Amino acid sequence: PAGLARRARAAGPSGAPIVLGWVGPLSPPGGYAEGILMKDAAQMAVEEVNAQGGLLGRPVQVVYADTRGQPAEGRAAAERLVQENKIAAAFGEFHSPVALAEMEVFHRYGVPFMACDVWSDEVTAKGYAEVFRNSTAVSLIDNTIGQWMAAAGFKNVALLAEKNDVGLAARTAMSEQLKTKGIPFSVVDADPSLTDFTAQILRYKSASPPFDFFCTEFSEAGAYDLIRQARELGFAPTARCGMYNSGGSAVDPTFWQNVGAAGVGLCTENVGLAQGAWNDKTHAFAAAFKKRYDADATGAVMESYDGAWLLFEAIRSAGSTDAKAIIHALETTNWVGTRGQYSFSTEREPAWHYHQFLKAPLTIIQYAERNQPVTAAPILWPRAQATVAYVYKPPA
């Protein structure tokens, strides 16, 4: 019997595969550069679990759906994954509006969904039992940015937010932070499809008293145009006015090729675990990913990899692909991944806490030189993880 068992393990998993769905942008107009790397990370996880014998003695298969950053395509992809591919659970996504469309489908069919790099509070605030998030949330981000801006001593802040559900929610959260901290500010909204921000930038540049910080909540394709134009027009990031871009564009693999020198001095959030806090899994995965794809394992990449493994571990713990059993296993998980030890809140107040990874990694970085990798950029905040003595450094 022992020999038979060894031969069975050597032969690998057999039987009908456990099918999972992955959703995300793999082509324009979505954030496909990051989406492709997130898919690559998910595939590494699948290969690893199958090399270990699969789950419940069965191989794992992931069906990848390109949502192109479009809510309608995300909704249609979710329908196909459930109806045609008969998935046991889903994970992924890079755009909050798309995830919000997809999760309505997964909720309707009772399919567990791990949202991997979408920050809108509404993703978890809906309170759907099927939906979990292993990334950060807008409220966590804006609370951190607000603390940092106050510590940096900015006196007059210009806000620009994209005019969609996600951008407006971020604007509201940031406005509350600034009010609480007594920092004067002004707000301008911009259409998500906008690529020429000259009018908005010149309005802020000519203001009196002058603004000393430009905080942009803009993650759509125009984010790169916004950053370039702010520098070209002499507004920010400059010696007199700092600049922050929130939403993920500034840590995208295509950032430097799109903004060039305009990115030097820019501040942004990094949702990856600070290198000083990396564990053995982080080091191993980052090295393997770099070797295989010649790309850095960004926060979004690690979220996708860990998102897959969180579902694997939940299925293994549940001993079943039953949706309710998977959900219960996720609610009680304490699995350690590349981004630390995971647990998901079951608090419903505030609403966005529900099924949120409340200890999701988050640091504020500032690029010190052109083409600087995210992992090499100085960490400004929180101070416990800072890699430089300054809280903010005006560009030369």
PDB file of N, CA and C in Angstrom, residues 339-371:
ATOM      1  N   ARG A 339       2.576  38.733   1.266  1.00  0.00           N
ATOM      2  CA  ARG A 339       2.289  40.071   1.801  1.00  0.00           C
ATOM      3  C   ARG A 339       1.914  40.020   3.278  1.00  0.00           C
ATOM      4  N   GLY A 340       2.392  38.989   3.966  1.00  0.00           N
ATOM      5  CA  GLY A 340       2.152  38.893   5.397  1.00  0.00           C
ATOM      6  C   GLY A 340       1.064  37.905   5.757  1.00  0.00           C
ATOM      7  N   GLN A 341       0.619  37.971   7.002  1.00  0.00           N
ATOM      8  CA  GLN A 341      -0.401  37.036   7.496  1.00  0.00           C
ATOM      9  C   GLN A 341      -1.792  37.603   7.219  1.00  0.00           C
ATOM     10  N   TYR A 342      -2.583  36.804   6.537  1.00  0.00           N
ATOM     11  CA  TYR A 342      -3.918  37.243   6.135  1.00  0.00           C
ATOM     12  C   TYR A 342      -4.981  36.871   7.159  1.00  0.00           C
ATOM     13  N   SER A 343      -5.904  37.791   7.339  1.00  0.00           N
ATOM     14  CA  SER A 343      -7.156  37.514   8.034  1.00  0.00           C
ATOM     15  C   SER A 343      -8.171  38.493   7.468  1.00  0.00           C
ATOM     16  N   PHE A 344      -9.426  38.101   7.460  1.00  0.00           N
ATOM     17  CA  PHE A 344     -10.474  38.937   6.884  1.00  0.00           C
ATOM     18  C   PHE A 344     -11.490  39.303   7.953  1.00  0.00           C
ATOM     19  N   SER A 345     -11.732  40.593   8.077  1.00  0.00           N
ATOM     20  CA  SER A 345     -12.650  41.097   9.092  1.00  0.00           C
ATOM     21  C   SER A 345     -14.084  40.652   8.808  1.00  0.00           C
ATOM     22  N   THR A 346     -14.829  40.400   9.867  1.00  0.00           N
ATOM     23  CA  THR A 346     -16.269  40.145   9.725  1.00  0.00           C
ATOM     24  C   THR A 346     -17.071  41.283  10.363  1.00  0.00           C
ATOM     25  N   GLU A 347     -16.376  42.385  10.711  1.00  0.00           N
ATOM     26  CA  GLU A 347     -17.065  43.572  11.227  1.00  0.00           C
ATOM     27  C   GLU A 347     -17.903  44.200  10.113  1.00  0.00           C
ATOM     28  N   ARG A 348     -19.033  44.754  10.477  1.00  0.00           N
ATOM     29  CA  ARG A 348     -19.873  45.419   9.477  1.00  0.00           C
ATOM     30  C   ARG A 348     -19.979  46.925   9.728  1.00  0.00           C
ATOM     31  N   GLU A 349     -19.169  47.432  10.632  1.00  0.00           N
ATOM     32  CA  GLU A 349     -19.158  48.864  10.910  1.00  0.00           C
ATOM     33  C   GLU A 349     -17.721  49.313  11.135  1.00  0.00           C
ATOM     34  N   PRO A 350     -17.169  50.186  10.271  1.00  0.00           N
ATOM     35  CA  PRO A 350     -17.803  50.696   9.056  1.00  0.00           C
ATOM     36  C   PRO A 350     -18.010  49.598   8.020  1.00  0.00           C
ATOM     37  N   ALA A 351     -18.904  49.856   7.091  1.00  0.00           N
ATOM     38  CA  ALA A 351     -19.340  48.811   6.159  1.00  0.00           C
ATOM     39  C   ALA A 351     -18.198  48.219   5.346  1.00  0.00           C
ATOM     40  N   TRP A 352     -17.197  49.038   4.984  1.00  0.00           N
ATOM     41  CA  TRP A 352     -16.127  48.538   4.118  1.00  0.00           C
ATOM     42  C   TRP A 352     -15.183  47.576   4.830  1.00  0.00           C
ATOM     43  N   HIS A 353     -15.274  47.464   6.147  1.00  0.00           N
ATOM     44  CA  HIS A 353     -14.440  46.509   6.890  1.00  0.00           C
ATOM     45  C   HIS A 353     -14.804  45.059   6.580  1.00  0.00           C
ATOM     46  N   TYR A 354     -16.032  44.805   6.141  1.00  0.00           N
ATOM     47  CA  TYR A 354     -16.508  43.426   5.985  1.00  0.00           C
ATOM     48  C   TYR A 354     -15.700  42.681   4.919  1.00  0.00           C
ATOM     49  N   HIS A 355     -15.086  41.582   5.328  1.00  0.00           N
ATOM     50  CA  HIS A 355     -14.265  40.740   4.454  1.00  0.00           C
ATOM     51  C   HIS A 355     -13.073  41.494   3.862  1.00  0.00           C
ATOM     52  N   GLN A 356     -12.625  42.534   4.566  1.00  0.00           N
ATOM     53  CA  GLN A 356     -11.455  43.307   4.165  1.00  0.00           C
ATOM     54  C   GLN A 356     -10.218  42.818   4.917  1.00  0.00           C
ATOM     55  N   PHE A 357      -9.099  42.729   4.213  1.00  0.00           N
ATOM     56  CA  PHE A 357      -7.796  42.474   4.838  1.00  0.00           C
ATOM     57  C   PHE A 357      -7.329  43.805   5.423  1.00  0.00           C
ATOM     58  N   LEU A 358      -7.604  44.013   6.700  1.00  0.00           N
ATOM     59  CA  LEU A 358      -7.389  45.317   7.323  1.00  0.00           C
ATOM     60  C   LEU A 358      -5.915  45.653   7.522  1.00  0.00           C
ATOM     61  N   LYS A 359      -5.057  44.642   7.506  1.00  0.00           N
ATOM     62  CA  LYS A 359      -3.628  44.889   7.682  1.00  0.00           C
ATOM     63  C   LYS A 359      -2.880  44.844   6.348  1.00  0.00           C
ATOM     64  N   ALA A 360      -3.595  45.168   5.279  1.00  0.00           N
ATOM     65  CA  ALA A 360      -2.970  45.176   3.955  1.00  0.00           C
ATOM     66  C   ALA A 360      -1.780  46.134   3.941  1.00  0.00           C
ATOM     67  N   PRO A 361      -0.634  45.713   3.392  1.00  0.00           N
ATOM     68  CA  PRO A 361       0.554  46.568   3.370  1.00  0.00           C
ATOM     69  C   PRO A 361       0.294  47.868   2.614  1.00  0.00           C
ATOM     70  N   LEU A 362       0.876  48.948   3.091  1.00  0.00           N
ATOM     71  CA  LEU A 362       0.706  50.249   2.447  1.00  0.00           C
ATOM     72  C   LEU A 362       1.809  51.191   2.917  1.00  0.00           C
ATOM     73  N   THR A 363       2.584  51.711   1.976  1.00  0.00           N
ATOM     74  CA  THR A 363       3.596  52.717   2.297  1.00  0.00           C
ATOM     75  C   THR A 363       3.492  53.854   1.287  1.00  0.00           C
ATOM     76  N   ILE A 364       3.987  55.022   1.671  1.00  0.00           N
ATOM     77  CA  ILE A 364       4.072  56.158   0.753  1.00  0.00           C
ATOM     78  C   ILE A 364       5.527  56.308   0.346  1.00  0.00           C
ATOM     79  N   ILE A 365       5.751  56.353  -0.969  1.00  0.00           N
ATOM     80  CA  ILE A 365       7.103  56.462  -1.505  1.00  0.00           C
ATOM     81  C   ILE A 365       7.238  57.758  -2.305  1.00  0.00           C
ATOM     82  N   GLN A 366       8.487  58.164  -2.547  1.00  0.00           N
ATOM     83  CA  GLN A 366       8.761  59.323  -3.398  1.00  0.00           C
ATOM     84  C   GLN A 366       9.931  58.983  -4.305  1.00  0.00           C
ATOM     85  N   TYR A 367       9.709  59.092  -5.611  1.00  0.00           N
ATOM     86  CA  TYR A 367      10.772  58.765  -6.553  1.00  0.00           C
ATOM     87  C   TYR A 367      11.885  59.810  -6.485  1.00  0.00           C
ATOM     88  N   ALA A 368      13.108  59.335  -6.309  1.00  0.00           N
ATOM     89  CA  ALA A 368      14.262  60.223  -6.164  1.00  0.00           C
ATOM     90  C   ALA A 368      15.038  60.386  -7.461  1.00  0.00           C
ATOM     91  N   GLU A 369      14.840  59.470  -8.411  1.00  0.00           N
ATOM     92  CA  GLU A 369      15.552  59.553  -9.679  1.00  0.00           C
ATOM     93  C   GLU A 369      14.759  58.859 -10.770  1.00  0.00           C
ATOM     94  N   ARG A 370      15.088  59.201 -11.995  1.00  0.00           N
ATOM     95  CA  ARG A 370      14.387  58.643 -13.147  1.00  0.00           C
ATOM     96  C   ARG A 370      14.631  57.139 -13.259  1.00  0.00           C
ATOM     97  N   ASN A 371      13.595  56.421 -13.649  1.00  0.00           N
ATOM     98  CA  ASN A 371      13.635  54.963 -13.844  1.00  0.00           C
ATOM     99  C   ASN A 371      13.870  54.192 -12.552  1.00  0.00           C
TER     100      ASN A 371
END
